[in-house]
Steps between C-alpha positions, in 0.01 A plus 500: 500500500865524394466874431337547841785303660766718337328810638435372854817300576726807555233656723475180709878477546508861623265410787727222635775524758833554317654202683255258336549633146776251397241223543181683403635634171541138378146401594264675252280566802256723311437225243426256785255749652326551166474124437365433850229763460423423134457125556310540831757273666348380831788632711479869412746580779771402250443839341667661802726222634778579254551844652678306775439166669500471881795315650349477849192594709154395368517356150208560260257208450556254217124498442381262227800261518493463878417214733192577714682389816678780685881496537636379831533786746860585592607469860683832508301805379768704322499791255721736304468749786649245741775425249598865530460507878728197550726572203829531689456172687380311192787628283750408771373140508505473121850643458641276772387199294653610170786264406691435181368161389587264215371655176460844662693637202204386286275729706714796398474410132124433518441829681701689240291339225179615670645849539585510128139412418362768734354257756741592784727781620860448615692301606648753744754474782322518834674828584318676216149427632319667792387196702268714713271546199470141373412144607741229386441136405780244478560358150612137477628294202292186442620229261243314294517244221310592184471335160803697378709414808576659836428867559507747789174665601492800737269451800409793728449398865189715554395300806813601689451869409127478597388613154294180471332565835410850386333364184134400532314335209124554507414169332655178368611472139339211311692331218367256242663158541587218261142364522373811323751451220391136460132602478584756231686240293220243542252760375710555187530126437124450554433763235743326259708818500880477510662687786848648499662578835750780544637709784614859531680656792535868582866555580545658846127568514484623861801727459320681219239629749621817679493506879274755666713808567411511872635145543834547324663567838442130581629357171875503578710182513848432641759240402876453521700427186871528420561588866276808493158558655268639236145637491255508211139614467213331319305741276281222357316243710735226629 
């Protein structure tokens, strides 16, 4: 499989939009495709999802890990086409709300870190970007207390920019809860088998998935830091 991967990975990267390459080249997408097909993983759509994930419009079904109940219908039927049609008005509303807030300087640093890792493009002064070709979302600094202390987390106001309204899930995601974990541990104890618990976390997991090329026009964010209005673009899923 490794030899097949080495042969196919360059061919796969050549088929992708050049703008998504900074993210896709870190992904080992061909290996994921081979593993999905080789293991008969129930969600075989994963074999194509890593070519680019949709940011809006109809999202693919979650399938085997979904709740049978349908998601609540949205009141406003919106789409990427309407984002383009109303782009000027939406961008005007978003930009009018951009203010320099406490910890906005952290947004600049966090954005630069994502750019260095290939997950974003920018940050750019607003004068260097053609606003008629993009949809903008306002980026806000959110403070949260973690085990290591206070940190700033960037939050993109995708409701204000109507990106959320243009995104339509086809089913509900179902997550295992703490009751499932308890049942697993009880099973181990009943079998007189010691159980060791551990946790692993994929760092910046969503950002490692490239955005579908056709939706990159809607992945721009705006924030003000150090007295300057700046724009940046997500290349990986926010």
